[in-house]
XYZ file of C-alpha atoms in Angstrom:
719
model
C 41.474 37.962 -15.617
C 39.901 34.954 -13.852
C 40.957 32.693 -11.034
C 40.275 29.004 -10.760
C 37.937 28.259 -7.855
C 39.455 26.714 -4.761
C 36.929 23.985 -4.057
C 38.754 21.899 -1.452
C 38.000 18.976 -3.739
C 39.401 16.365 -1.375
C 36.446 17.224 0.889
C 33.847 18.010 -1.772
C 33.999 14.531 -3.308
C 32.571 13.138 -0.074
C 29.568 15.445 0.014
C 26.367 15.680 -1.953
C 26.066 19.156 -3.545
C 23.403 21.430 -2.088
C 21.774 21.938 -5.462
C 21.554 18.242 -6.397
C 18.475 17.343 -4.315
C 15.081 16.910 -5.914
C 12.983 19.840 -4.707
C 10.184 19.258 -2.236
C 6.680 19.534 -3.679
C 5.995 22.945 -2.059
C 8.557 24.662 -4.319
C 5.581 25.508 -6.565
C 4.773 28.390 -4.182
C 8.024 30.116 -5.121
C 10.189 32.326 -2.889
C 8.540 34.594 -0.341
C 9.344 38.331 -0.203
C 10.107 37.700 3.493
C 9.825 34.405 5.300
C 6.482 34.685 7.121
C 6.304 35.600 10.797
C 2.489 35.433 11.131
C -0.502 33.422 9.955
C -1.645 36.438 7.979
C 1.569 36.373 5.927
C 1.158 32.619 5.429
C -2.360 33.195 4.103
C -1.052 35.800 1.668
C 1.435 33.246 0.367
C -1.276 30.616 0.015
C 0.190 28.352 2.688
C -1.961 26.253 4.988
C 1.038 25.297 7.139
C 4.813 25.549 7.472
C 7.039 22.585 6.793
C 9.738 24.049 9.028
C 9.525 26.735 11.702
C 12.743 28.475 12.716
C 13.012 30.053 16.168
C 15.719 32.659 16.772
C 16.824 35.017 19.530
C 17.569 37.774 17.011
C 15.273 40.088 15.133
C 14.572 38.705 11.672
C 16.738 40.517 9.135
C 16.571 38.899 5.706
C 20.243 39.261 4.901
C 23.094 36.736 4.394
C 24.922 38.085 7.460
C 22.165 36.728 9.703
C 22.357 32.985 10.211
C 18.658 32.238 10.506
C 17.916 34.109 7.275
C 20.568 32.020 5.503
C 19.205 28.732 6.829
C 15.661 29.796 5.991
C 16.468 30.796 2.428
C 18.588 27.670 1.845
C 15.674 25.472 2.952
C 13.224 27.539 0.895
C 15.417 26.952 -2.174
C 14.973 23.208 -1.564
C 11.213 23.677 -1.869
C 10.208 23.788 1.802
C 7.801 26.303 3.336
C 9.752 28.024 6.084
C 8.390 30.345 8.769
C 10.279 32.332 11.401
C 9.461 33.084 15.039
C 11.865 35.818 16.099
C 12.524 36.763 19.724
C 9.392 35.104 21.119
C 8.167 35.645 24.655
C 9.610 32.547 26.319
C 7.446 32.649 29.442
C 4.998 30.163 27.924
C 4.624 27.912 24.878
C 1.787 29.981 23.341
C 3.984 32.342 21.242
C 5.636 29.239 19.765
C 2.296 28.175 18.313
C 1.917 31.358 16.256
C 2.581 29.665 12.909
C 0.915 26.375 13.730
C 2.465 22.945 13.935
C 5.545 22.427 11.709
C 5.119 19.523 9.312
C 8.756 18.428 9.547
C 10.743 20.007 12.374
C 11.620 22.974 14.551
C 14.922 24.744 13.855
C 16.215 26.518 16.974
C 19.057 28.978 17.551
C 19.910 31.521 20.229
C 20.902 33.904 17.426
C 24.042 35.267 15.826
C 25.662 35.609 19.268
C 25.876 33.333 22.242
C 22.995 34.452 24.467
C 25.143 34.724 27.605
C 27.806 36.814 25.889
C 25.030 38.882 24.357
C 23.502 39.617 27.771
C 26.555 39.927 30.049
C 29.869 41.756 30.003
C 33.244 40.153 30.739
C 32.705 41.293 34.355
C 29.388 39.399 34.438
C 27.415 42.664 34.500
C 24.114 42.834 32.619
C 24.370 44.723 29.347
C 22.021 47.636 28.766
C 21.684 47.038 25.027
C 21.326 44.345 22.363
C 22.527 45.115 18.858
C 20.324 42.371 17.365
C 17.073 43.772 18.749
C 14.940 46.597 17.288
C 15.670 49.769 19.221
C 18.838 48.240 20.734
C 16.674 47.065 23.657
C 18.146 44.522 26.066
C 16.295 41.593 27.600
C 14.461 40.241 24.548
C 16.005 36.782 24.891
C 16.488 34.551 27.933
C 19.733 33.306 29.415
C 20.800 30.107 27.642
C 18.229 30.857 24.977
C 18.858 27.711 22.939
C 17.840 25.525 25.888
C 14.764 27.580 26.749
C 13.527 27.801 23.143
C 14.007 24.051 22.612
C 11.965 23.258 25.702
C 9.164 25.627 24.679
C 9.041 24.102 21.179
C 8.673 20.677 22.748
C 5.863 21.964 24.971
C 4.076 23.543 22.006
C 4.094 20.419 19.813
C 5.805 17.573 21.615
C 5.921 15.125 18.695
C 7.755 17.511 16.309
C 11.554 16.959 16.086
C 13.716 19.749 17.486
C 16.906 20.524 15.544
C 19.242 22.867 17.440
C 21.952 24.938 15.751
C 23.832 28.234 15.833
C 26.947 29.342 17.646
C 25.502 28.709 21.101
C 25.062 25.057 20.206
C 28.425 24.807 18.447
C 30.360 26.076 21.460
C 28.567 23.781 23.894
C 28.530 20.516 21.999
C 30.469 18.626 24.694
C 30.809 19.092 28.452
C 32.142 22.638 28.783
C 33.236 25.204 31.336
C 30.562 27.840 31.834
C 32.042 31.184 32.905
C 28.764 32.611 34.189
C 28.028 29.798 36.645
C 31.736 28.984 37.155
C 31.216 25.272 36.673
C 31.339 22.565 34.012
C 27.966 22.033 32.358
C 26.554 19.164 30.314
C 26.585 19.124 26.553
C 23.779 21.392 25.443
C 22.337 18.453 23.478
C 21.420 16.882 26.818
C 20.144 20.033 28.537
C 18.083 21.189 25.537
C 16.632 17.703 24.965
C 16.910 18.308 21.230
C 16.768 15.445 18.746
C 19.806 16.670 16.833
C 22.372 19.400 17.402
C 24.030 20.862 14.300
C 27.420 22.466 14.882
C 29.403 24.645 12.511
C 27.987 26.127 9.319
C 24.910 23.964 8.949
C 23.633 24.342 5.383
C 24.822 20.945 4.193
C 23.532 19.084 7.245
C 20.172 20.847 7.489
C 19.357 20.246 3.819
C 20.065 16.521 4.097
C 18.112 16.200 7.334
C 15.125 18.106 5.921
C 14.875 15.841 2.883
C 15.234 12.686 4.981
C 12.522 13.817 7.397
C 10.337 14.729 4.432
C 10.830 11.157 3.188
C 9.354 9.961 6.526
C 12.633 8.740 8.004
C 12.393 8.848 11.829
C 14.672 11.461 13.329
C 16.201 8.962 15.772
C 17.537 6.994 12.800
C 19.429 9.963 11.376
C 22.777 9.331 13.026
C 25.202 9.470 10.096
C 25.140 13.162 9.114
C 28.424 15.016 9.557
C 28.384 18.028 11.856
C 25.654 16.584 14.082
C 25.487 15.684 17.778
C 22.932 13.407 19.442
C 22.383 11.149 22.438
C 22.661 7.376 22.304
C 22.883 4.508 24.795
C 25.788 2.464 23.410
C 28.387 2.309 20.670
C 26.899 0.688 17.535
C 28.114 -2.683 16.347
C 31.054 -2.492 13.957
C 32.611 0.618 15.475
C 36.086 0.551 17.018
C 36.373 2.585 20.185
C 39.684 4.270 21.028
C 40.479 5.788 24.402
C 41.356 9.470 24.080
C 44.315 9.126 26.431
C 45.929 6.889 23.801
C 45.222 9.282 20.947
C 46.725 12.343 22.626
C 50.484 12.075 22.259
C 52.461 14.207 24.732
C 54.313 17.068 23.108
C 53.765 20.173 21.062
C 50.626 20.718 19.024
C 52.662 20.818 15.809
C 53.211 17.069 16.011
C 50.788 14.858 14.108
C 48.838 12.170 15.898
C 49.999 8.587 15.326
C 47.426 5.933 14.350
C 46.347 3.524 17.075
C 44.978 0.010 17.022
C 42.848 -2.051 19.355
C 43.983 -5.441 20.610
C 41.147 -7.706 21.734
C 41.701 -10.799 23.853
C 39.196 -13.543 24.650
C 40.314 -14.177 28.204
C 38.784 -14.172 31.630
C 39.656 -15.433 35.079
C 38.812 -19.068 34.393
C 40.404 -19.065 30.940
C 37.266 -20.245 29.112
C 37.137 -19.858 25.347
C 33.780 -18.066 25.325
C 34.940 -15.324 27.681
C 33.773 -11.749 27.084
C 36.201 -9.385 25.354
C 38.421 -7.080 27.323
C 39.898 -4.235 25.345
C 43.421 -2.899 25.426
C 44.640 0.163 23.568
C 48.147 0.273 22.158
C 50.025 2.489 19.688
C 50.882 0.686 16.489
C 52.040 2.856 13.586
C 51.911 -0.114 11.219
C 48.177 -0.708 11.700
C 45.798 2.037 10.661
C 42.241 2.136 11.878
C 39.394 2.795 9.484
C 38.561 6.414 10.259
C 34.878 6.316 9.362
C 34.176 3.521 11.871
C 36.498 4.705 14.649
C 35.205 6.720 17.578
C 37.353 8.362 20.254
C 35.989 8.164 23.775
C 36.633 11.329 25.755
C 36.633 11.362 29.554
C 33.060 11.460 30.815
C 31.190 14.528 31.952
C 31.552 13.358 35.548
C 35.331 13.018 35.106
C 35.988 16.373 33.428
C 33.720 18.101 35.910
C 35.836 16.959 38.835
C 39.321 16.748 37.268
C 40.815 19.857 35.597
C 43.598 17.818 33.978
C 41.094 15.543 32.232
C 39.092 18.618 31.190
C 42.184 20.142 29.557
C 42.956 16.792 27.923
C 39.432 16.493 26.478
C 39.619 20.047 25.135
C 42.951 19.282 23.465
C 41.675 16.096 21.817
C 38.548 17.836 20.548
C 40.676 20.506 18.858
C 42.912 17.847 17.311
C 39.803 16.285 15.744
C 38.436 19.310 13.879
C 39.889 18.856 10.375
C 37.107 17.533 8.095
C 39.762 15.582 6.184
C 40.824 13.348 9.067
C 38.582 13.953 12.081
C 37.051 10.968 13.792
C 33.794 10.753 15.697
C 33.914 11.583 19.409
C 31.816 10.220 22.247
C 31.482 11.421 25.830
C 29.443 9.721 28.535
C 26.918 11.777 30.467
C 25.631 9.431 33.138
C 24.126 6.363 31.463
C 23.948 7.951 28.019
C 26.569 9.043 25.518
C 26.846 12.319 23.658
C 27.956 11.332 20.144
C 29.705 13.870 17.911
C 29.999 13.038 14.233
C 33.021 14.493 12.362
C 32.820 18.159 11.247
C 30.781 19.148 8.184
C 32.362 19.092 4.742
C 33.174 22.717 3.725
C 31.091 24.296 0.991
C 32.607 24.561 -2.461
C 32.866 27.911 -4.214
C 29.802 27.022 -6.304
C 27.841 26.179 -3.158
C 28.955 29.376 -1.442
C 27.725 31.320 -4.473
C 24.410 29.472 -4.330
C 23.919 30.364 -0.650
C 24.748 34.051 -1.112
C 22.857 34.458 -4.399
C 19.509 33.466 -2.888
C 16.696 36.082 -3.011
C 17.323 37.899 0.274
C 15.273 41.036 0.822
C 18.432 42.586 2.353
C 16.335 44.379 4.978
C 14.666 43.831 8.366
C 11.181 42.352 8.366
C 8.554 45.079 7.682
C 6.878 44.410 11.047
C 9.697 46.333 12.774
C 8.745 49.566 11.042
C 11.361 52.282 11.441
C 13.006 50.786 14.524
C 16.782 50.692 14.245
C 18.559 47.347 14.552
C 22.215 48.257 15.238
C 23.713 44.999 13.932
C 21.853 45.508 10.657
C 22.908 49.141 10.417
C 26.498 48.027 10.830
C 26.534 45.468 7.993
C 23.887 46.732 5.572
C 26.515 47.990 3.092
C 29.094 45.258 3.646
C 29.760 42.013 1.790
C 30.913 38.669 3.149
C 33.466 37.140 0.770
C 34.563 34.041 2.718
C 34.186 31.849 5.790
C 36.546 30.170 8.221
C 39.882 31.126 9.782
C 43.140 29.186 10.037
C 44.643 31.598 12.575
C 43.762 29.415 15.541
C 43.835 32.191 18.154
C 43.057 30.449 21.419
C 40.635 33.111 22.690
C 38.534 33.206 19.539
C 35.404 31.201 18.721
C 35.536 31.475 14.944
C 37.470 28.295 14.283
C 35.394 26.322 16.802
C 32.329 27.234 14.769
C 33.337 27.865 11.151
C 36.442 25.696 10.999
C 39.936 26.317 9.646
C 39.267 25.563 5.975
C 38.680 28.802 4.058
C 35.500 28.718 1.974
C 35.506 31.501 -0.607
C 32.871 32.896 -2.934
C 33.647 33.555 -6.565
C 34.609 37.073 -7.560
C 31.559 37.295 -9.842
C 29.225 36.462 -6.953
C 30.775 39.177 -4.784
C 30.485 41.727 -7.574
C 26.822 40.818 -8.115
C 26.109 41.468 -4.441
C 27.827 44.857 -4.546
C 25.705 45.786 -7.559
C 22.572 44.631 -5.749
C 23.453 46.811 -2.749
C 24.041 49.733 -5.081
C 20.748 49.250 -6.910
C 18.363 48.046 -4.198
C 19.453 48.936 -0.654
C 17.901 52.141 0.614
C 20.345 54.775 1.799
C 23.379 53.616 -0.167
C 25.731 56.551 -0.742
C 28.387 54.799 -2.785
C 30.482 53.440 0.102
C 30.850 49.695 0.733
C 31.762 49.434 4.407
C 33.555 46.106 4.127
C 34.622 43.307 1.803
C 35.636 40.720 4.338
C 34.616 38.017 6.741
C 36.048 36.515 9.918
C 39.417 37.732 8.636
C 39.856 40.359 5.945
C 42.707 38.772 4.016
C 42.285 34.992 3.922
C 40.230 34.987 0.714
C 41.276 32.040 -1.509
C 44.222 31.247 0.735
C 44.842 27.686 1.811
C 47.201 24.741 1.808
C 49.313 24.180 -1.308
C 48.706 20.433 -1.081
C 45.207 18.924 -0.741
C 46.776 15.745 0.629
C 48.686 17.591 3.351
C 45.643 19.703 4.218
C 43.444 16.620 4.605
C 45.994 14.970 6.920
C 47.021 17.985 9.032
C 46.090 18.346 12.702
C 47.855 21.632 13.419
C 45.582 24.168 15.118
C 47.047 27.086 13.171
C 48.616 27.657 9.762
C 50.348 30.853 10.935
C 51.655 30.002 14.412
C 54.393 29.773 15.610
C 55.253 30.889 12.082
C 53.589 30.759 8.683
C 53.494 27.144 7.496
C 55.683 26.408 4.480
C 52.713 24.610 2.909
C 50.454 27.688 3.109
C 49.803 29.601 -0.084
C 50.000 33.270 0.916
C 49.159 34.718 -2.515
C 46.838 37.747 -2.156
C 46.534 38.422 -5.901
C 42.909 37.210 -6.158
C 41.921 39.601 -3.369
C 43.798 42.503 -4.964
C 42.039 41.836 -8.273
C 38.645 41.792 -6.542
C 39.357 45.089 -4.784
C 40.261 46.745 -8.086
C 37.240 45.383 -9.908
C 34.865 46.345 -7.076
C 35.993 49.946 -6.763
C 35.780 50.361 -10.556
C 32.032 49.655 -10.500
C 29.802 52.517 -11.575
C 28.170 54.159 -8.573
C 30.739 52.848 -6.085
C 32.812 55.671 -4.602
C 34.776 53.815 -1.957
C 35.450 50.261 -0.806
C 36.503 50.091 2.850
C 37.920 47.073 4.664
C 36.400 46.813 8.114
C 37.083 43.169 9.046
C 40.032 42.253 11.248
C 43.300 42.036 9.315
C 45.835 39.240 9.795
C 48.857 41.503 9.418
C 51.512 38.772 9.723
C 49.920 37.198 6.655
C 49.493 40.523 4.850
C 53.197 41.403 4.984
C 53.883 38.340 2.834
C 52.279 40.285 -0.020
C 53.561 43.896 -0.236
C 51.323 44.427 -3.275
C 48.281 43.674 -1.113
C 49.396 45.973 1.707
C 49.958 48.790 -0.789
C 46.548 48.240 -2.386
C 44.860 48.146 1.001
C 46.594 51.198 2.441
C 46.311 53.440 -0.596
C 42.714 52.665 -1.593
C 40.743 50.940 1.184
C 41.541 52.663 4.482
C 39.221 55.400 5.675
C 41.818 57.210 7.757
C 42.092 54.490 10.421
C 42.835 50.785 10.178
C 42.069 48.503 13.119
C 44.410 45.599 13.819
C 44.829 43.417 16.880
C 48.345 42.562 18.059
C 46.632 41.728 21.398
C 49.839 42.104 23.443
C 53.534 42.947 23.293
C 54.935 40.299 25.644
C 55.859 36.752 24.636
C 54.239 35.113 27.684
C 50.617 35.964 26.866
C 51.236 35.897 23.091
C 52.356 32.273 23.314
C 49.096 31.382 25.092
C 47.082 33.262 22.479
C 48.990 31.708 19.544
C 49.601 35.206 18.207
C 52.773 36.492 16.479
C 55.340 38.609 18.299
C 55.152 42.390 18.251
C 57.874 42.370 15.585
C 55.244 41.404 12.994
C 53.236 44.454 14.001
C 56.317 46.673 13.634
C 56.953 45.298 10.146
C 53.368 45.932 9.069
C 53.399 49.391 10.648
C 56.491 50.336 8.613
C 54.795 49.210 5.393
C 51.565 50.997 6.355
C 53.368 54.281 6.938
C 55.466 53.936 3.782
C 52.487 53.376 1.479
C 50.385 56.035 3.225
C 53.185 58.559 2.672
C 53.530 57.554 -0.981
C 49.807 58.190 -1.448
C 50.012 61.529 0.358
C 47.530 60.384 2.988
C 47.553 60.896 6.752
C 46.361 57.551 8.095
C 46.675 55.778 11.420
C 46.828 52.238 12.775
C 44.568 51.527 15.725
C 45.888 48.506 17.659
C 43.659 46.550 20.017
C 44.766 44.605 23.070
C 43.385 42.111 25.587
C 43.636 42.475 29.332
C 43.761 39.541 31.768
C 44.297 36.801 29.182
C 45.559 33.485 30.621
C 49.339 33.530 30.874
C 49.513 37.292 31.479
C 51.432 38.504 34.527
C 51.071 41.912 36.162
C 54.539 42.724 34.797
C 53.374 41.831 31.278
C 50.552 44.369 31.548
C 52.900 46.984 32.988
C 55.296 46.487 30.052
C 52.393 46.768 27.613
C 51.313 50.045 29.254
C 54.856 51.409 28.937
C 54.858 50.405 25.253
C 51.505 52.112 24.706
C 52.719 55.365 26.252
C 56.019 55.243 24.378
C 54.135 54.849 21.092
C 51.535 57.490 21.916
C 48.478 55.218 22.150
C 45.536 55.940 24.433
C 43.069 53.082 24.249
C 39.448 54.177 24.158
C 37.660 50.828 23.986
C 39.409 47.886 25.628
C 38.371 44.347 26.426
C 39.046 42.058 29.338
C 39.458 38.391 28.411
C 36.051 36.748 28.077
C 36.090 32.926 28.523
C 33.749 31.727 25.787
C 32.733 28.050 25.941
C 35.085 25.488 24.373
C 37.868 27.940 23.415
C 41.384 26.728 24.222
C 42.074 29.839 26.318
C 38.936 29.086 28.330
C 40.321 25.627 29.085
C 43.457 27.366 30.371
C 41.346 29.723 32.478
C 39.388 26.890 34.065
C 42.177 24.345 34.548
C 45.410 26.431 34.791
C 46.841 23.897 32.297
C 48.045 24.591 28.757
C 46.310 22.295 26.220
C 48.717 23.523 23.520
C 51.423 21.378 25.108
C 51.677 18.229 27.167
C 48.742 17.914 29.557
C 49.479 16.073 32.781
C 49.651 16.398 36.540
C 53.129 17.944 36.404
C 52.685 19.863 33.138
C 52.985 23.609 32.654
C 50.847 25.765 34.932
C 49.342 28.865 33.368
C 49.023 32.114 35.336
C 45.300 32.860 35.438
C 43.983 36.358 36.112
C 40.993 35.913 38.410
C 39.376 38.093 41.015
C 37.820 41.497 40.428
C 40.774 43.533 41.696
C 43.401 41.851 39.514
C 41.221 41.923 36.409
C 40.574 45.626 37.066
C 44.317 46.199 37.428
C 45.103 44.603 34.065
C 42.422 46.667 32.382
C 43.683 49.794 34.175
C 47.151 49.279 32.668
C 45.560 49.431 29.200
C 43.936 52.736 30.217
C 46.935 54.164 32.044
C 45.883 57.660 30.912
C 42.565 57.586 32.807
C 42.929 59.505 36.132
C 40.366 57.193 37.737
C 42.882 54.371 37.349
C 45.890 56.195 38.821
C 45.346 55.308 42.516
C 45.102 51.608 41.659
C 48.145 51.790 39.376
C 50.251 53.692 41.922
C 49.637 51.029 44.566
C 50.391 48.253 42.093
C 53.601 49.843 40.776
C 54.901 50.375 44.300
C 54.177 46.767 45.277
C 55.895 45.592 42.070
C 59.011 47.624 42.892
C 58.455 49.949 39.950
C 57.815 53.243 41.689
C 60.272 54.697 39.158
C 57.350 54.758 36.689
C 55.471 57.222 38.911
C 56.353 60.825 38.236
C 55.601 63.888 36.180
C 58.101 63.420 33.366
C 57.557 62.100 29.844
C 59.253 58.822 30.711
C 56.895 58.160 33.613
C 53.752 56.058 33.183
C 51.492 57.953 35.618
C 51.905 61.240 37.523
C 52.306 61.788 41.222
C 49.393 64.244 41.415
C 45.735 63.215 41.467
C 43.044 65.426 39.882
C 39.590 65.802 41.380
C 38.131 62.373 40.616
C 36.649 59.782 42.898
C 39.440 57.396 42.011
C 36.834 54.721 41.337
C 36.676 52.285 38.483
C 34.681 53.432 35.471
C 34.099 51.253 32.427
C 35.206 52.902 29.172
C 32.368 51.212 27.310
C 30.068 53.930 26.096
C 26.354 53.560 26.663
C 24.437 52.458 23.568
C 27.642 51.819 21.655
C 27.486 49.119 19.015
C 30.208 46.462 18.735
C 32.245 47.088 15.618
C 33.774 44.504 13.291
C 37.447 43.984 13.856
C 37.527 45.384 17.361
C 38.736 43.403 20.310
C 35.152 43.228 21.524
C 33.882 41.338 18.497
C 36.905 39.081 18.298
C 36.515 37.818 21.828
C 32.755 37.602 22.202
C 32.394 35.098 19.412
C 32.118 36.197 15.820
C 31.375 39.311 13.822
C 27.701 39.361 12.791
C 28.299 38.077 9.261
C 30.296 35.099 10.493
C 27.907 33.679 13.069
C 25.683 30.766 12.183
């Protein structure tokens, strides 16, 4: 049985295929066992220089779950000689000269995680570990690594173009609220002084840029590549500029944006015919602007820095302009210069996804690390990424800001080939595949029923407030893949470790049955995030009723299979829109249902996320943004954030003094007592009553947990 590829053809027609370029002359050297990290390795390959040098804040693991390995192998397949400088000492430019001067450009990324989230907890405490570093050692990358690395590259060889990418760049492409400094910062394109910033999954953009630079085109002339950001002085001739306050129609996010037109008048005070143009903006549904020459001007950096309402407005407009089918260019002034954002990259087709994942990865860390353990690699070494993107639109999550909402799926044959390669080549394989997934476990080959509707849609989510009637929720292709994968010789078990969208899963009982009876290793992690409608509406998550429906199906199919299996729900504390009463009600629900959370997460405001805009501005960008618009309850201050986290861990005696005081002040002393219906007891055991983080020392973030969902992306999804 075969399934026709879903190639999002309405997008693909506008993009040049990755495999259609004429290969660069250096392809004669062939693929390297590992991309070189030293001059000695270059000599062994017969190279006198590198065409491209990639700098990353992660250890170099040659595996398709690590973004820099993917970019390196994609460029190598185009015929370029690519070297890697991994986790360099950033105190001087000397370590950046290790591979010599790049012939074409530097490629810079902070790594698979945002460097600030990698280094600091949600309480702004320094982490003691780093899952992307050999030995789990912290401190191997600087704060704001993308900026520091870009500056050091420029110092090393100042005339070599610097191309910045990765999730740290994606999430900071415009003026953004920075949680760690508690202020609005510039676009990272300005602070890093890079020539180009690539946001989103960058294969298509980086391949085009590499070939154009190889053809001697100056980097400052490359201004037409989708998914790129750069600085310029003025709007080019022929472009129509639209004010963002005209584009953003008041109302709910489900409403589509009306087209707008510009009206130009040749008038001035003296009424002369040769007067300069003054521009007015007016809605006119009968006149449509040409999208590819229309740019939307956002409020300037200086404006959003000083005005929370304009910040929330800019965030809302940016999220409305993220569909590759209809997004327009954006521009934002930073002083005398503009930050120009081209529309998002065209998603990869199934054939292109197969090409990227079928490249000759060594599927192992670079040999220079010896036997040192790299926790992120240990976690994903026996897992397979089957798709990219997420149309869930959760406001706290960074996946859609980086990978987009269009699902890009591999072919079943490509996935099966990778499983067989793991079985045959990866040391230590015992027959268990730890995951077939991605940003979300069950969005494989799911998308809009109508290419025309998909290309025109501006909704931030296909599943909120309910599942869109235009969404195809058929899980049959995924079920077929599961069955084929577990039938492979030498494969004992296929587990699903990625986060599950359970409100989508219940649309396909066959899928839930297949999952529960064959692919759960005793526990299945899901993330309802909360039980109360207030915070759920700010998260764009379904009500707890969807969880109850999935739970009933999970228990039914587990019982039919004669298996004792458990759901492990994860929740967020202190999310915007969460009251103290909401957390109290969640704690009561947890106790009633017998849950004792071990690992919990306080809301972490990652740059550019919608929930972060709420946190910074107290406004709700999901609805009308204005001076008198809805005000969101924001949980700030150490004591209140501790209280919300304490409610999630109501069973921890260290939290009982804090909870007793809070319950009394809330008028809910009836929840204090020694009965089963009470939340916490009246007695206090011999503890210091102080706050203790439940995060275990040297623990590794796990896919699908609250921690990975709210710190950015799971390792395989970050680029």
